[in-house]
Tab-separated table of C-alpha atoms and ligand atoms in Angstrom:
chain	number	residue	atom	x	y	z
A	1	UNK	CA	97.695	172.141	-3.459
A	2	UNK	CA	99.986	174.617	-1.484
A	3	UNK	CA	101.918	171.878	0.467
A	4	UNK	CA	105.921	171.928	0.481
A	5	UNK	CA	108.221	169.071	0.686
A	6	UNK	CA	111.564	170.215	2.182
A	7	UNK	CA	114.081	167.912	3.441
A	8	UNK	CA	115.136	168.789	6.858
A	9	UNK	CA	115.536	168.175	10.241
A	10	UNK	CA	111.997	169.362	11.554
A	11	UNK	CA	113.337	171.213	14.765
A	12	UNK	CA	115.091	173.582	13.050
A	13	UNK	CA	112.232	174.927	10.565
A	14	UNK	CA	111.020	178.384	11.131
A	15	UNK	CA	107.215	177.650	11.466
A	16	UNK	CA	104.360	178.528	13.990
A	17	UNK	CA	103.619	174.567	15.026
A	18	UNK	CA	105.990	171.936	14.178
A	19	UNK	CA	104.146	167.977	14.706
A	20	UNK	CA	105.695	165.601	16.845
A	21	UNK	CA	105.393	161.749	16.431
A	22	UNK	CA	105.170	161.038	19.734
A	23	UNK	CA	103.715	157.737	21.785
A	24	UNK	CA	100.611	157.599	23.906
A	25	UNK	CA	102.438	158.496	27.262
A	26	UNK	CA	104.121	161.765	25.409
A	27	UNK	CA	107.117	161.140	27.888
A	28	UNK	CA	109.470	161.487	24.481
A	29	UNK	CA	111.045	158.895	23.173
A	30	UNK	CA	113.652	158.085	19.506
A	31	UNK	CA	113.504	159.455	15.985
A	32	UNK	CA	111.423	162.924	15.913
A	33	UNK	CA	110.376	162.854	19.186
A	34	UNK	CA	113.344	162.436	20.757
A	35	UNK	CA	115.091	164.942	18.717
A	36	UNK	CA	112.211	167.348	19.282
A	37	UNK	CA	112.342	167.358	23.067
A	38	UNK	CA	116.024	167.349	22.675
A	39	UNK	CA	115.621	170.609	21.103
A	40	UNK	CA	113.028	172.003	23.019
A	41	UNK	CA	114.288	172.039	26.421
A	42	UNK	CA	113.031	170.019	29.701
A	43	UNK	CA	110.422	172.391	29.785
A	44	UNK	CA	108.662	171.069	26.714
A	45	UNK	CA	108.873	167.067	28.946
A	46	UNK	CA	107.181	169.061	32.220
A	47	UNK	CA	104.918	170.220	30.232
A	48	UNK	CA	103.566	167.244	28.823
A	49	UNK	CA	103.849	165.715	32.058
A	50	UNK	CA	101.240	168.189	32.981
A	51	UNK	CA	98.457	167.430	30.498
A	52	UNK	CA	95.894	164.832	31.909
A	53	UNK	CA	96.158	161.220	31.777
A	54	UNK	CA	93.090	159.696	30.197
A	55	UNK	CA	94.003	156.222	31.326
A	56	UNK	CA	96.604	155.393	33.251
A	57	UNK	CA	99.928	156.341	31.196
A	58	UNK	CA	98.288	157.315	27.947
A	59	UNK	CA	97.968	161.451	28.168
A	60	UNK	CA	97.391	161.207	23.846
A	61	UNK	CA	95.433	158.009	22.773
A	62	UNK	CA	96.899	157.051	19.291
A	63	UNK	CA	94.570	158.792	16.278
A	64	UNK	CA	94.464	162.015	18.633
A	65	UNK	CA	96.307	164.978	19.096
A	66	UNK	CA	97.771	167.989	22.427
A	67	UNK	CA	99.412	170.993	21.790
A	68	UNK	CA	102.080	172.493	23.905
A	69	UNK	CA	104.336	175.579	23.584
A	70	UNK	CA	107.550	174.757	21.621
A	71	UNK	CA	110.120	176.736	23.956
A	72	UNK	CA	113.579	176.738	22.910
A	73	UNK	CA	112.387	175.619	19.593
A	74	UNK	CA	111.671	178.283	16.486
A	75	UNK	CA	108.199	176.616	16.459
A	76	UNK	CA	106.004	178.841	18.530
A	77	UNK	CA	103.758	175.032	19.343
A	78	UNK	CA	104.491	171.679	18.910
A	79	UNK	CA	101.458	169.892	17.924
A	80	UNK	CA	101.834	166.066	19.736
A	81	UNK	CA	100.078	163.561	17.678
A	82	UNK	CA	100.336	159.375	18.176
A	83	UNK	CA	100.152	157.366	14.708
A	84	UNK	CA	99.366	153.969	14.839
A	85	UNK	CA	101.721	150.893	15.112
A	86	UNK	CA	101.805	149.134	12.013
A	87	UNK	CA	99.877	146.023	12.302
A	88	UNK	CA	99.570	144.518	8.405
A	89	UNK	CA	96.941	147.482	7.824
A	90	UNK	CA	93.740	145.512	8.854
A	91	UNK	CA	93.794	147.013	12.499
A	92	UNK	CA	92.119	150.639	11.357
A	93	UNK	CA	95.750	152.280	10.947
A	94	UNK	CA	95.048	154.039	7.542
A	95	UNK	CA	91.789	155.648	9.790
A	96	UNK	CA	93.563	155.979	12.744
A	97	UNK	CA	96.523	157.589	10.657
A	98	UNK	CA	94.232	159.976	8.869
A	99	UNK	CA	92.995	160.858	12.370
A	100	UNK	CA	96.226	162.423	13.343
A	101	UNK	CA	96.360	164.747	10.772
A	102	UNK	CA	92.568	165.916	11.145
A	103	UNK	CA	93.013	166.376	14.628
A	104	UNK	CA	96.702	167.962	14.496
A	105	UNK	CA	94.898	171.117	11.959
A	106	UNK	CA	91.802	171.140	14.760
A	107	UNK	CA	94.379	172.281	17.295
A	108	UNK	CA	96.287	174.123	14.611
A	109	UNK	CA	93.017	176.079	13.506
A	110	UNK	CA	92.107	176.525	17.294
A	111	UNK	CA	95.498	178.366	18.019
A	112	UNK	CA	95.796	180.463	14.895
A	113	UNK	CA	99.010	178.653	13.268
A	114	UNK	CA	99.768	179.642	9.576
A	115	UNK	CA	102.055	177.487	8.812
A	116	UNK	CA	103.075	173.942	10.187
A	117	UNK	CA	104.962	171.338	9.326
A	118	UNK	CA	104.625	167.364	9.657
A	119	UNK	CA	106.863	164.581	9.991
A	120	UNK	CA	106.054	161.283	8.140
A	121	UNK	CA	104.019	160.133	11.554
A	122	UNK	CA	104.386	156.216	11.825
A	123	UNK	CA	106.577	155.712	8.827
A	124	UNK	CA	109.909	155.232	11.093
A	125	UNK	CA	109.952	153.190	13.982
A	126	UNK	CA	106.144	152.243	13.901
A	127	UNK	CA	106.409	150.789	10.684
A	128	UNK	CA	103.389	152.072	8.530
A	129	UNK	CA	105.076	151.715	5.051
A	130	UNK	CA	106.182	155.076	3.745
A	131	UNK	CA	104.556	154.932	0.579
A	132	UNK	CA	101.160	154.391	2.207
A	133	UNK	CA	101.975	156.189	5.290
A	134	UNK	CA	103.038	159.574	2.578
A	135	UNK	CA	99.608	158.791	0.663
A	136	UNK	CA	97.466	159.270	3.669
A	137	UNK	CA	99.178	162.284	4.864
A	138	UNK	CA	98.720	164.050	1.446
A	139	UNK	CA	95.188	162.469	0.885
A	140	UNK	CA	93.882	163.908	4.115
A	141	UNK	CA	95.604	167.109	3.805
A	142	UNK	CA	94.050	167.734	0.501
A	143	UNK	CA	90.773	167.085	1.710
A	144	UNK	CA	91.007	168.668	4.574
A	145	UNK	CA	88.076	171.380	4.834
A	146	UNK	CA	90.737	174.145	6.347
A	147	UNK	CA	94.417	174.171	6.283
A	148	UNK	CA	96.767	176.670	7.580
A	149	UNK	CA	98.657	178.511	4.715
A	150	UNK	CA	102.303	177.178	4.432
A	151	UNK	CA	101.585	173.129	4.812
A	152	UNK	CA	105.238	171.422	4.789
A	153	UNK	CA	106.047	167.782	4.287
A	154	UNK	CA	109.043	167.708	6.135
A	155	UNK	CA	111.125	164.375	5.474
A	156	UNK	CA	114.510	163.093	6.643
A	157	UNK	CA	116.047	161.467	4.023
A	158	UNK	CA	116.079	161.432	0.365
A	159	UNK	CA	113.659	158.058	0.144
A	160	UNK	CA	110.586	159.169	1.362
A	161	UNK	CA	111.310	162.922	-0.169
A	162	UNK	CA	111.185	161.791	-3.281
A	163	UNK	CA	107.761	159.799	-2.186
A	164	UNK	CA	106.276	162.599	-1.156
A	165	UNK	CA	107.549	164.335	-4.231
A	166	UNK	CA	105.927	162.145	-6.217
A	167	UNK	CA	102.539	162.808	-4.365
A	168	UNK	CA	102.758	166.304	-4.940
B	1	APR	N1	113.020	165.750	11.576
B	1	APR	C1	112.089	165.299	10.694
B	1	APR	N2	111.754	164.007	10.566
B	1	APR	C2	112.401	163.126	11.368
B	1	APR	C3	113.375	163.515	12.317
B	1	APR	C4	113.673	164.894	12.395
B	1	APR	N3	114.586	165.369	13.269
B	1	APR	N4	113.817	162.386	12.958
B	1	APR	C5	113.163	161.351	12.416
B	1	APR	N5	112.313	161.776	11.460
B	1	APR	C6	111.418	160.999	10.595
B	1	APR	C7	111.741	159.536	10.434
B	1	APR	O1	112.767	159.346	9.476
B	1	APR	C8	110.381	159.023	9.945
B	1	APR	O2	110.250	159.222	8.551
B	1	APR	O3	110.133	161.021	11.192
B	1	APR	C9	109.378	159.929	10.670
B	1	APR	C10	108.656	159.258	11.832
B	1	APR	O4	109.550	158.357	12.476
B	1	APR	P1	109.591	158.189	14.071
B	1	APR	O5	110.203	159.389	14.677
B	1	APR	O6	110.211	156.863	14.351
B	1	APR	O7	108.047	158.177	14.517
B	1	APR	P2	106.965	157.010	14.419
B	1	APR	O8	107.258	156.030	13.338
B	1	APR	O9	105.648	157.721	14.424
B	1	APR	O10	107.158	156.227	15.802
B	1	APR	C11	106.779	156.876	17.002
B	1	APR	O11	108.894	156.485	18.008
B	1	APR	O12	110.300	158.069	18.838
B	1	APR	C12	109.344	157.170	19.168
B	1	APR	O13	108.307	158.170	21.085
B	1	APR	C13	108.114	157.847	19.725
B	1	APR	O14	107.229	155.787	20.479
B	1	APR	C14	107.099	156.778	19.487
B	1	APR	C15	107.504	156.211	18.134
């Protein structure tokens, strides 16, 4: 498996799509999504703003995934994907979860990204345990049927790097 685990505070990585945790409305929000539009300008908010609502206030139903350019960020395209709120895991998250990753590389494939990286989607603030949440990632990226070159695991914090470590 060519996948990297590196430490680091996703904005800053030199890669063609960076993912963003992001919630259904993908009007930003805390942890890497905040930090993420924080880094990317208002133009990366307008732009969102800009892609369709399917329902009212959801433009990216949770298990799917937009793409946008990345603006003042290194990332040529930030890939906006919605995890699923913890529920006790008998809600479809570890499907839903899986979803996010398939459908982040379908948009990655589609706009000819060689390298991305992901954040640990739903392992902060929407609770998916970070053991489980790490396992799914690496699971679905290793089964995935295409992948761009450079795949990196990027973590904040020492805990879940050394969970994805010991995935690897
Ligand atoms: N770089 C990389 N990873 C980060 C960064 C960063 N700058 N900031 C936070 N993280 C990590 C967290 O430590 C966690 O491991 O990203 C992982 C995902 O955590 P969250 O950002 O809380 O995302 P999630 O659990 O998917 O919750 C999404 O939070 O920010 C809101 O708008 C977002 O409502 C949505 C919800």
């Amino acid at each position: 498996m060519n996948f990297q685990v590196l430490e680091a505070d996703i904005t800053t990585l030199r890669v063609d799509a960076i993912v963003n945790a992001a919630n259904e409305s993908l009007l930003g929000g805390g942890g890497v999504d905040g930090a993420i539009h924080r880094a990317a300008g208002p133009a990366l908010l307008a732009a969102c703003r800009g892609l369709p609502e399917v329902r009212r206030n959801v433009r990216c139903p949770t298990g799917e995934a937009r793409v946008t350019p990345g603006f003042d960020l290194p990332a040529r395209w930030v890939i906006h994907t919605v995890g699923p709120v913890w529920q006790g895991g008998h809600h479809g998250e570890p499907d839903l979860l899986a979803a996010c990753y398939t459908n982040c590389l379908k948009l990655a494939r589609e706009k000819g990204v060689e390298s991305i990286a992901f954040p640990a989607i739903s392992a902060g603030v929407y609770g998916y345990p970070p053991d489980a949440a790490a396992a799914v990632a690496v699971g679905t990226m290793s089964a995935a049927p295409w992948r761009p070159e450079r795949v990196v695991f990027c973590t904040f914090g020492s805990a879940m790097t050394r969970i994805y470590e010991g995935l690897m």
